Amino acid sequence: MPIGSVPSELGIKLMQQEHLESIVQMMREEGWTPSLGDLENVLCYEPEGCFVAEVKGEVVGSVTTTLYTHFGWIGMMMVRKNLRRRGIGSTLLKTALRYFKEKGVPTARLEADPPGVPLYESFGFVKECDSQRWFGKPFKLRGVPGTGRATKEDLEAVLALDKRAFGDDRSRVLRRLFAYSDFAFKVRRDPSLGIIMGRKTAAGTMLGPFIAANGDAAKRLLRWAVGFVEEGEAYVGVLETSGNARLLMSTQGFRKRSVLTRMYWGDPPRSGNPQLEYGIAASATG
Ligand SMILES: CC(C)(COP(=O)(O)OP(=O)(O)OC[C@H]1O[C@@H](n2cnc3c(N)ncnc32)[C@H](O)[C@@H]1OP(=O)(O)O)[C@@H](O)C(=O)NCCC(=O)NCCS
């Protein structure tokens, strides 16, 4: 049962740079840890597809979309605590799904925190799999041959593998994340065999996207990247369906700490190859 009616003063607007500080503030109050840069990234991917809810000129909710070729991603869905169960989340989600329809994208995907699952289910979203967060402490390097810093050219070389892993072309997202990341490493022998990027967040150093053609390349990339984590923990977003990634994490001293639910709406998503995807890029974009 709704706890109240939709506020009469509710307005849905395109998200603008000037809204981002308020969104970050709202999310921090909820214990989420996005940086301003994370929001700037999603806004840059889809400036016409990110929305805020406002009441009396104050930001009270947000949702973002990122469109790929065959499917799109929904992220940063939040409503201010004191205004929940009044239909604002539903209004934002409808706005995002209408944007998908306008753009002719048949499938919406997302990673839901537990409070979001009932809302998404009420719209007909279906579970794909768990998306796990594995945390590990940095360890000192004991010689990891065969890896090196990735250049822009190395990123271009690995995009074909990434498309197989992810199931769609996300090159524009990866190019921006590459520039935004604190480090990125390649397989020196052949950069088309894998890449791992790392960026500091309030929760630790997020390692992802992390793509590798085989277990040996993945192990080298992970060990090398973990050696570059200066403080705090490293963490990786691992799909339940990737046995390769779960095995790697557990044998490299990482432990599963939390779980989100990957869900889709519309046509069943064109699947990638989770055995090549060792770490997601971000929960807001896949
Ligand atoms: C998830 C969230 C955005 C929902 O926003 P909201 O404005 O409260 O959503 P709505 O009022 O439109 O709810 C729509 C329906 O979703 C379901 N729902 C929403 N919150 C629910 C809850 N806490 N328990 C059970 N069902 C819930 C209900 O079916 C509800 O319809 P009803 O109120 O008529 O029963 C909000 O709870 C939130 O910001 N949570 C914290 C952040 C978060 O986890 N976001 C999801 C990330 S993927």
mmCIF file of C-alpha atoms and ligand atoms in Angstrom:
data_model
loop_
_atom_site.group_PDB
_atom_site.id
_atom_site.type_symbol
_atom_site.label_atom_id
_atom_site.label_comp_id
_atom_site.label_asym_id
_atom_site.label_seq_id
_atom_site.Cartn_x
_atom_site.Cartn_y
_atom_site.Cartn_z
ATOM 1 C CA MET A 1 0.000 0.000 0.000
ATOM 2 C CA PRO A 2 1.349 3.460 -0.793
ATOM 3 C CA ILE A 3 2.034 5.403 2.367
ATOM 4 C CA GLY A 4 1.038 8.736 0.825
ATOM 5 C CA SER A 5 0.029 10.267 -2.468
ATOM 6 C CA VAL A 6 2.458 11.634 -5.047
ATOM 7 C CA PRO A 7 3.432 15.153 -3.855
ATOM 8 C CA SER A 8 1.427 17.679 -5.921
ATOM 9 C CA GLU A 9 4.520 19.845 -6.406
ATOM 10 C CA LEU A 10 6.554 16.935 -7.895
ATOM 11 C CA GLY A 11 8.427 17.781 -11.082
ATOM 12 C CA ILE A 12 10.674 15.510 -13.173
ATOM 13 C CA LYS A 13 13.533 17.347 -14.906
ATOM 14 C CA LEU A 14 16.553 16.484 -16.966
ATOM 15 C CA MET A 15 19.544 16.044 -14.679
ATOM 16 C CA GLN A 16 22.024 18.901 -14.987
ATOM 17 C CA GLN A 17 25.512 19.474 -13.630
ATOM 18 C CA GLU A 18 24.053 21.856 -11.022
ATOM 19 C CA HIS A 19 22.007 18.985 -9.482
ATOM 20 C CA LEU A 20 24.939 16.662 -8.898
ATOM 21 C CA GLU A 21 26.124 17.991 -5.514
ATOM 22 C CA SER A 22 22.587 17.567 -4.068
ATOM 23 C CA ILE A 23 22.364 14.023 -5.467
ATOM 24 C CA VAL A 24 25.734 13.056 -3.976
ATOM 25 C CA GLN A 25 24.619 14.533 -0.640
ATOM 26 C CA MET A 26 21.311 12.592 -0.731
ATOM 27 C CA MET A 27 23.160 9.358 -1.538
ATOM 28 C CA ARG A 28 25.765 9.846 1.192
ATOM 29 C CA GLU A 29 22.954 10.205 3.740
ATOM 30 C CA GLU A 30 21.811 6.746 2.594
ATOM 31 C CA GLY A 31 25.306 5.273 3.002
ATOM 32 C CA TRP A 32 26.026 5.122 -0.730
ATOM 33 C CA THR A 33 29.460 6.338 -1.743
ATOM 34 C CA PRO A 34 29.370 7.817 -5.249
ATOM 35 C CA SER A 35 31.801 10.611 -6.066
ATOM 36 C CA LEU A 36 30.884 13.665 -8.063
ATOM 37 C CA GLY A 37 32.983 12.164 -10.869
ATOM 38 C CA ASP A 38 30.857 8.976 -10.936
ATOM 39 C CA LEU A 39 27.755 11.102 -11.498
ATOM 40 C CA GLU A 40 29.480 13.295 -14.062
ATOM 41 C CA ASN A 41 30.426 10.155 -15.968
ATOM 42 C CA VAL A 42 26.869 8.790 -16.206
ATOM 43 C CA LEU A 43 25.499 12.214 -17.066
ATOM 44 C CA CYS A 44 28.059 12.510 -19.844
ATOM 45 C CA TYR A 45 27.112 9.085 -21.314
ATOM 46 C CA GLU A 46 23.413 9.999 -21.603
ATOM 47 C CA PRO A 47 22.683 13.704 -21.021
ATOM 48 C CA GLU A 48 19.122 13.331 -22.400
ATOM 49 C CA GLY A 49 18.395 10.203 -20.337
ATOM 50 C CA CYS A 50 19.208 11.164 -16.732
ATOM 51 C CA PHE A 51 16.489 12.664 -14.555
ATOM 52 C CA VAL A 52 15.881 14.247 -11.161
ATOM 53 C CA ALA A 53 12.696 14.517 -9.147
ATOM 54 C CA GLU A 54 12.185 17.909 -7.531
ATOM 55 C CA VAL A 55 9.738 19.115 -4.908
ATOM 56 C CA LYS A 56 9.625 22.876 -4.339
ATOM 57 C CA GLY A 57 12.884 23.274 -6.225
ATOM 58 C CA GLU A 58 14.719 20.724 -4.067
ATOM 59 C CA VAL A 59 16.184 17.517 -5.492
ATOM 60 C CA VAL A 60 14.388 14.547 -3.888
ATOM 61 C CA GLY A 61 15.212 11.738 -6.319
ATOM 62 C CA SER A 62 17.369 10.633 -9.235
ATOM 63 C CA VAL A 63 17.687 8.038 -11.982
ATOM 64 C CA THR A 64 20.201 7.624 -14.804
ATOM 65 C CA THR A 65 20.252 5.611 -18.023
ATOM 66 C CA THR A 66 23.119 4.503 -20.239
ATOM 67 C CA LEU A 67 22.163 3.147 -23.657
ATOM 68 C CA TYR A 68 24.146 0.527 -25.508
ATOM 69 C CA THR A 69 23.100 -0.974 -28.849
ATOM 70 C CA HIS A 70 20.921 -3.894 -27.744
ATOM 71 C CA PHE A 71 20.076 -2.894 -24.186
ATOM 72 C CA GLY A 72 20.346 0.001 -21.792
ATOM 73 C CA TRP A 73 21.264 0.319 -18.115
ATOM 74 C CA ILE A 74 19.455 2.057 -15.275
ATOM 75 C CA GLY A 75 21.417 3.427 -12.333
ATOM 76 C CA MET A 76 21.566 5.916 -9.469
ATOM 77 C CA MET A 77 17.914 5.322 -8.544
ATOM 78 C CA MET A 78 17.135 6.964 -5.214
ATOM 79 C CA VAL A 79 14.369 8.861 -3.465
ATOM 80 C CA ARG A 80 14.910 10.983 -0.359
ATOM 81 C CA LYS A 81 14.020 8.944 2.721
ATOM 82 C CA ASN A 82 11.206 11.149 4.063
ATOM 83 C CA LEU A 83 9.355 11.032 0.703
ATOM 84 C CA ARG A 84 9.407 7.292 -0.016
ATOM 85 C CA ARG A 85 6.308 5.179 -0.764
ATOM 86 C CA ARG A 86 4.613 8.142 -2.406
ATOM 87 C CA GLY A 87 5.161 7.088 -5.996
ATOM 88 C CA ILE A 88 8.276 9.178 -6.751
ATOM 89 C CA GLY A 89 10.469 6.125 -7.466
ATOM 90 C CA SER A 90 7.794 4.757 -9.815
ATOM 91 C CA THR A 91 7.543 8.102 -11.608
ATOM 92 C CA LEU A 92 11.317 8.202 -12.128
ATOM 93 C CA LEU A 93 11.410 4.598 -13.333
ATOM 94 C CA LYS A 94 8.548 5.228 -15.783
ATOM 95 C CA THR A 95 10.456 8.236 -17.127
ATOM 96 C CA ALA A 96 13.574 6.124 -17.652
ATOM 97 C CA LEU A 97 11.628 3.303 -19.356
ATOM 98 C CA ARG A 98 9.843 5.826 -21.602
ATOM 99 C CA TYR A 99 13.284 7.073 -22.656
ATOM 100 C CA PHE A 100 14.276 3.493 -23.593
ATOM 101 C CA LYS A 101 11.093 3.175 -25.689
ATOM 102 C CA GLU A 102 11.703 6.499 -27.442
ATOM 103 C CA LYS A 103 15.205 5.342 -28.336
ATOM 104 C CA GLY A 104 13.997 1.937 -29.547
ATOM 105 C CA VAL A 105 16.005 0.003 -26.954
ATOM 106 C CA PRO A 106 14.022 -3.159 -26.105
ATOM 107 C CA THR A 107 15.702 -4.184 -22.845
ATOM 108 C CA ALA A 108 16.487 -2.364 -19.605
ATOM 109 C CA ARG A 109 18.997 -3.853 -17.178
ATOM 110 C CA LEU A 110 20.190 -2.807 -13.741
ATOM 111 C CA GLU A 111 21.790 -3.912 -10.486
ATOM 112 C CA ALA A 112 19.338 -3.554 -7.617
ATOM 113 C CA ASP A 113 20.156 -2.928 -4.003
ATOM 114 C CA PRO A 114 17.740 -4.883 -1.766
ATOM 115 C CA PRO A 115 15.354 -1.881 -1.212
ATOM 116 C CA GLY A 116 14.938 -1.459 -4.972
ATOM 117 C CA VAL A 117 13.898 -5.050 -5.740
ATOM 118 C CA PRO A 118 10.156 -4.695 -4.821
ATOM 119 C CA LEU A 119 9.890 -1.523 -6.919
ATOM 120 C CA TYR A 120 11.478 -3.194 -9.955
ATOM 121 C CA GLU A 121 9.416 -6.360 -9.521
ATOM 122 C CA SER A 122 6.261 -4.223 -9.469
ATOM 123 C CA PHE A 123 7.262 -3.063 -12.987
ATOM 124 C CA GLY A 124 7.872 -6.626 -14.226
ATOM 125 C CA PHE A 125 11.672 -6.707 -13.927
ATOM 126 C CA VAL A 126 13.015 -10.274 -13.746
ATOM 127 C CA LYS A 127 16.115 -11.505 -11.918
ATOM 128 C CA GLU A 128 19.109 -12.415 -14.090
ATOM 129 C CA CYS A 129 21.640 -13.344 -11.408
ATOM 130 C CA ASP A 130 23.360 -12.088 -8.263
ATOM 131 C CA SER A 131 26.093 -9.491 -8.631
ATOM 132 C CA GLN A 132 28.500 -10.050 -5.780
ATOM 133 C CA ARG A 133 31.019 -7.668 -4.199
ATOM 134 C CA TRP A 134 34.303 -9.346 -3.248
ATOM 135 C CA PHE A 135 36.750 -7.443 -1.031
ATOM 136 C CA GLY A 136 40.453 -8.121 -0.486
ATOM 137 C CA LYS A 137 43.417 -6.533 1.255
ATOM 138 C CA PRO A 138 46.287 -5.282 -0.870
ATOM 139 C CA PHE A 139 49.297 -7.583 -0.870
ATOM 140 C CA LYS A 140 52.902 -6.860 -1.751
ATOM 141 C CA LEU A 141 53.976 -7.762 -5.271
ATOM 142 C CA ARG A 142 56.076 -10.843 -5.576
ATOM 143 C CA GLY A 143 56.921 -10.418 -9.232
ATOM 144 C CA VAL A 144 54.054 -10.563 -11.722
ATOM 145 C CA PRO A 145 55.671 -10.800 -15.125
ATOM 146 C CA GLY A 146 53.789 -10.159 -18.312
ATOM 147 C CA THR A 147 51.749 -7.118 -17.296
ATOM 148 C CA GLY A 148 52.216 -3.390 -17.851
ATOM 149 C CA ARG A 149 50.428 -0.066 -17.918
ATOM 150 C CA ALA A 150 47.756 0.089 -20.610
ATOM 151 C CA THR A 151 47.738 2.911 -23.117
ATOM 152 C CA LYS A 152 44.771 4.264 -25.110
ATOM 153 C CA GLU A 153 45.894 2.030 -27.993
ATOM 154 C CA ASP A 154 45.860 -1.012 -25.694
ATOM 155 C CA LEU A 155 42.284 -0.183 -24.713
ATOM 156 C CA GLU A 156 41.278 -0.123 -28.393
ATOM 157 C CA ALA A 157 42.916 -3.549 -28.828
ATOM 158 C CA VAL A 158 40.828 -5.127 -26.052
ATOM 159 C CA LEU A 159 37.429 -3.713 -27.095
ATOM 160 C CA ALA A 160 36.523 -6.754 -29.217
ATOM 161 C CA LEU A 161 37.071 -9.053 -26.210
ATOM 162 C CA ASP A 162 35.064 -6.684 -24.036
ATOM 163 C CA LYS A 163 32.138 -6.831 -26.458
ATOM 164 C CA ARG A 164 32.131 -10.639 -26.251
ATOM 165 C CA ALA A 165 32.288 -10.482 -22.464
ATOM 166 C CA PHE A 166 29.663 -7.768 -21.927
ATOM 167 C CA GLY A 167 27.335 -8.700 -24.784
ATOM 168 C CA ASP A 168 27.256 -5.213 -26.316
ATOM 169 C CA ASP A 169 29.492 -2.386 -27.473
ATOM 170 C CA ARG A 170 30.337 -0.171 -24.497
ATOM 171 C CA SER A 171 33.473 1.394 -25.967
ATOM 172 C CA ARG A 172 32.392 4.994 -25.275
ATOM 173 C CA VAL A 173 31.894 4.149 -21.578
ATOM 174 C CA LEU A 174 35.241 2.362 -21.367
ATOM 175 C CA ARG A 175 37.094 5.227 -23.059
ATOM 176 C CA ARG A 176 35.800 7.679 -20.462
ATOM 177 C CA LEU A 177 36.431 5.281 -17.561
ATOM 178 C CA PHE A 178 39.952 4.698 -18.832
ATOM 179 C CA ALA A 179 40.670 8.445 -18.588
ATOM 180 C CA TYR A 180 38.939 8.605 -15.175
ATOM 181 C CA SER A 181 40.676 5.567 -13.625
ATOM 182 C CA ASP A 182 43.735 5.834 -11.383
ATOM 183 C CA PHE A 183 45.420 2.971 -13.230
ATOM 184 C CA ALA A 184 44.853 0.458 -16.039
ATOM 185 C CA PHE A 185 46.948 -2.607 -16.864
ATOM 186 C CA LYS A 186 47.241 -4.840 -19.911
ATOM 187 C CA VAL A 187 48.634 -8.242 -20.801
ATOM 188 C CA ARG A 188 52.022 -7.229 -22.206
ATOM 189 C CA ARG A 189 52.378 -10.110 -24.682
ATOM 190 C CA ASP A 190 49.068 -9.282 -26.346
ATOM 191 C CA PRO A 191 46.905 -6.372 -25.076
ATOM 192 C CA SER A 192 43.827 -7.884 -26.734
ATOM 193 C CA LEU A 193 43.896 -10.601 -24.020
ATOM 194 C CA GLY A 194 42.655 -8.456 -21.160
ATOM 195 C CA ILE A 195 42.506 -5.254 -19.167
ATOM 196 C CA ILE A 196 41.916 -4.219 -15.568
ATOM 197 C CA MET A 197 41.204 -0.659 -14.436
ATOM 198 C CA GLY A 198 41.208 0.679 -10.882
ATOM 199 C CA ARG A 199 39.747 3.777 -9.253
ATOM 200 C CA LYS A 200 39.545 4.959 -5.667
ATOM 201 C CA THR A 201 36.077 5.211 -4.158
ATOM 202 C CA ALA A 202 34.916 5.856 -0.610
ATOM 203 C CA ALA A 203 34.508 2.062 -0.206
ATOM 204 C CA GLY A 204 38.074 1.222 -1.301
ATOM 205 C CA THR A 205 39.678 0.774 -4.706
ATOM 206 C CA MET A 206 37.184 -0.567 -7.242
ATOM 207 C CA LEU A 207 38.899 -2.920 -9.701
ATOM 208 C CA GLY A 208 36.866 -2.936 -12.897
ATOM 209 C CA PRO A 209 36.147 -3.254 -15.664
ATOM 210 C CA PHE A 210 38.225 -6.429 -15.525
ATOM 211 C CA ILE A 211 38.136 -8.528 -18.681
ATOM 212 C CA ALA A 212 40.426 -11.441 -19.549
ATOM 213 C CA ALA A 213 40.531 -14.094 -22.255
ATOM 214 C CA ASN A 214 41.812 -16.799 -19.900
ATOM 215 C CA GLY A 215 42.515 -17.555 -16.255
ATOM 216 C CA ASP A 216 46.248 -16.998 -16.511
ATOM 217 C CA ALA A 217 45.840 -13.469 -17.908
ATOM 218 C CA ALA A 218 43.186 -12.713 -15.278
ATOM 219 C CA LYS A 219 45.378 -13.854 -12.404
ATOM 220 C CA ARG A 220 48.340 -11.770 -13.555
ATOM 221 C CA LEU A 221 46.206 -8.667 -14.079
ATOM 222 C CA LEU A 222 44.524 -8.981 -10.673
ATOM 223 C CA ARG A 223 47.760 -9.597 -8.766
ATOM 224 C CA TRP A 224 49.494 -6.716 -10.478
ATOM 225 C CA ALA A 225 46.577 -4.309 -9.906
ATOM 226 C CA VAL A 226 46.193 -5.247 -6.234
ATOM 227 C CA GLY A 227 49.851 -4.336 -5.753
ATOM 228 C CA PHE A 228 48.987 -0.773 -6.791
ATOM 229 C CA VAL A 229 46.284 -0.314 -4.143
ATOM 230 C CA GLU A 230 47.938 2.029 -1.676
ATOM 231 C CA GLU A 231 45.479 2.008 1.203
ATOM 232 C CA GLY A 232 42.171 0.475 2.217
ATOM 233 C CA GLU A 233 40.745 -2.557 0.474
ATOM 234 C CA ALA A 234 40.318 -3.501 -3.153
ATOM 235 C CA TYR A 235 36.945 -4.751 -4.370
ATOM 236 C CA VAL A 236 35.513 -6.324 -7.495
ATOM 237 C CA GLY A 237 31.924 -6.699 -8.740
ATOM 238 C CA VAL A 238 31.624 -10.366 -9.699
ATOM 239 C CA LEU A 239 28.702 -12.023 -11.468
ATOM 240 C CA GLU A 240 27.339 -15.148 -9.816
ATOM 241 C CA THR A 241 27.361 -16.707 -13.298
ATOM 242 C CA SER A 242 31.128 -16.284 -13.671
ATOM 243 C CA GLY A 243 32.629 -19.383 -12.102
ATOM 244 C CA ASN A 244 36.037 -18.253 -13.376
ATOM 245 C CA ALA A 245 35.824 -14.947 -11.503
ATOM 246 C CA ARG A 246 34.550 -16.502 -8.265
ATOM 247 C CA LEU A 247 37.362 -19.061 -8.325
ATOM 248 C CA LEU A 248 39.969 -16.369 -8.948
ATOM 249 C CA MET A 249 38.668 -14.163 -6.143
ATOM 250 C CA SER A 250 38.555 -16.955 -3.587
ATOM 251 C CA THR A 251 42.064 -18.191 -4.445
ATOM 252 C CA GLN A 252 43.523 -14.650 -4.276
ATOM 253 C CA GLY A 253 42.305 -13.953 -0.746
ATOM 254 C CA PHE A 254 39.163 -11.982 -1.620
ATOM 255 C CA ARG A 255 35.946 -12.570 0.334
ATOM 256 C CA LYS A 256 32.346 -12.055 -0.752
ATOM 257 C CA ARG A 257 30.773 -9.331 1.387
ATOM 258 C CA SER A 258 27.557 -8.126 -0.240
ATOM 259 C CA VAL A 259 25.171 -8.998 -3.045
ATOM 260 C CA LEU A 260 23.069 -6.963 -5.469
ATOM 261 C CA THR A 261 20.458 -8.373 -7.851
ATOM 262 C CA ARG A 262 20.961 -8.045 -11.580
ATOM 263 C CA MET A 263 17.557 -7.673 -13.247
ATOM 264 C CA TYR A 264 16.099 -6.989 -16.686
ATOM 265 C CA TRP A 265 12.881 -5.632 -18.146
ATOM 266 C CA GLY A 266 11.544 -6.137 -21.686
ATOM 267 C CA ASP A 267 13.148 -8.572 -24.095
ATOM 268 C CA PRO A 268 15.572 -11.088 -22.532
ATOM 269 C CA PRO A 269 19.018 -9.488 -22.697
ATOM 270 C CA ARG A 270 21.526 -10.473 -25.326
ATOM 271 C CA SER A 271 23.998 -12.361 -23.216
ATOM 272 C CA GLY A 272 27.711 -11.821 -23.096
ATOM 273 C CA ASN A 273 30.204 -14.364 -21.826
ATOM 274 C CA PRO A 274 30.488 -14.056 -18.044
ATOM 275 C CA GLN A 275 33.509 -16.374 -18.072
ATOM 276 C CA LEU A 276 35.453 -13.528 -19.712
ATOM 277 C CA GLU A 277 34.049 -10.836 -17.408
ATOM 278 C CA TYR A 278 36.001 -11.004 -14.144
ATOM 279 C CA GLY A 279 34.780 -7.663 -12.823
ATOM 280 C CA ILE A 280 31.954 -5.315 -13.790
ATOM 281 C CA ALA A 281 32.675 -1.668 -14.662
ATOM 282 C CA ALA A 282 30.102 -0.095 -12.313
ATOM 283 C CA SER A 283 26.701 -1.033 -10.923
ATOM 284 C CA ALA A 284 25.169 2.076 -12.560
ATOM 285 C CA THR A 285 26.317 1.080 -16.067
ATOM 286 C CA GLY A 286 27.021 -2.665 -15.983
HETATM 287 C C1 LIG B 1 13.831 1.994 -4.048
HETATM 288 C C2 LIG B 1 13.293 3.419 -3.945
HETATM 289 C C3 LIG B 1 13.924 4.275 -5.017
HETATM 290 C C4 LIG B 1 11.771 3.401 -4.130
HETATM 291 O O1 LIG B 1 11.296 4.737 -4.184
HETATM 292 P P1 LIG B 1 9.807 5.118 -3.713
HETATM 293 O O2 LIG B 1 9.551 6.517 -4.128
HETATM 294 O O3 LIG B 1 9.635 4.791 -2.297
HETATM 295 O O4 LIG B 1 8.973 4.106 -4.611
HETATM 296 P P2 LIG B 1 7.391 4.126 -4.879
HETATM 297 O O5 LIG B 1 6.691 4.921 -3.811
HETATM 298 O O6 LIG B 1 7.166 4.569 -6.271
HETATM 299 O O7 LIG B 1 7.038 2.591 -4.727
HETATM 300 C C5 LIG B 1 6.483 1.878 -5.801
HETATM 301 C C6 LIG B 1 6.250 0.428 -5.410
HETATM 302 O O8 LIG B 1 7.480 -0.230 -5.173
HETATM 303 C C7 LIG B 1 7.294 -1.153 -4.085
HETATM 304 N N1 LIG B 1 8.101 -0.710 -2.940
HETATM 305 C C8 LIG B 1 8.830 0.412 -2.849
HETATM 306 N N2 LIG B 1 9.465 0.457 -1.655
HETATM 307 C C9 LIG B 1 9.134 -0.660 -0.999
HETATM 308 C C10 LIG B 1 9.454 -1.196 0.284
HETATM 309 N N3 LIG B 1 10.281 -0.542 1.129
HETATM 310 N N4 LIG B 1 8.921 -2.366 0.654
HETATM 311 C C11 LIG B 1 8.077 -3.035 -0.180
HETATM 312 N N5 LIG B 1 7.720 -2.572 -1.407
HETATM 313 C C12 LIG B 1 8.245 -1.411 -1.802
HETATM 314 C C13 LIG B 1 5.829 -1.132 -3.736
HETATM 315 O O9 LIG B 1 5.170 -2.054 -4.586
HETATM 316 C C14 LIG B 1 5.480 0.279 -4.122
HETATM 317 O O10 LIG B 1 4.115 0.441 -4.409
HETATM 318 P P3 LIG B 1 3.081 0.792 -3.192
HETATM 319 O O11 LIG B 1 3.708 1.871 -2.375
HETATM 320 O O12 LIG B 1 1.859 1.199 -3.937
HETATM 321 O O13 LIG B 1 2.930 -0.494 -2.414
HETATM 322 C C15 LIG B 1 13.594 3.999 -2.532
HETATM 323 O O14 LIG B 1 13.146 3.090 -1.560
HETATM 324 C C16 LIG B 1 15.073 4.268 -2.277
HETATM 325 O O15 LIG B 1 15.595 5.309 -2.664
HETATM 326 N N6 LIG B 1 15.771 3.318 -1.604
HETATM 327 C C17 LIG B 1 17.178 3.480 -1.252
HETATM 328 C C18 LIG B 1 18.052 3.465 -2.475
HETATM 329 C C19 LIG B 1 17.941 2.186 -3.246
HETATM 330 O O16 LIG B 1 18.116 1.114 -2.717
HETATM 331 N N7 LIG B 1 17.679 2.325 -4.533
HETATM 332 C C20 LIG B 1 17.557 1.222 -5.431
HETATM 333 C C21 LIG B 1 18.852 1.040 -6.056
HETATM 334 S S1 LIG B 1 18.846 -0.083 -7.348
#
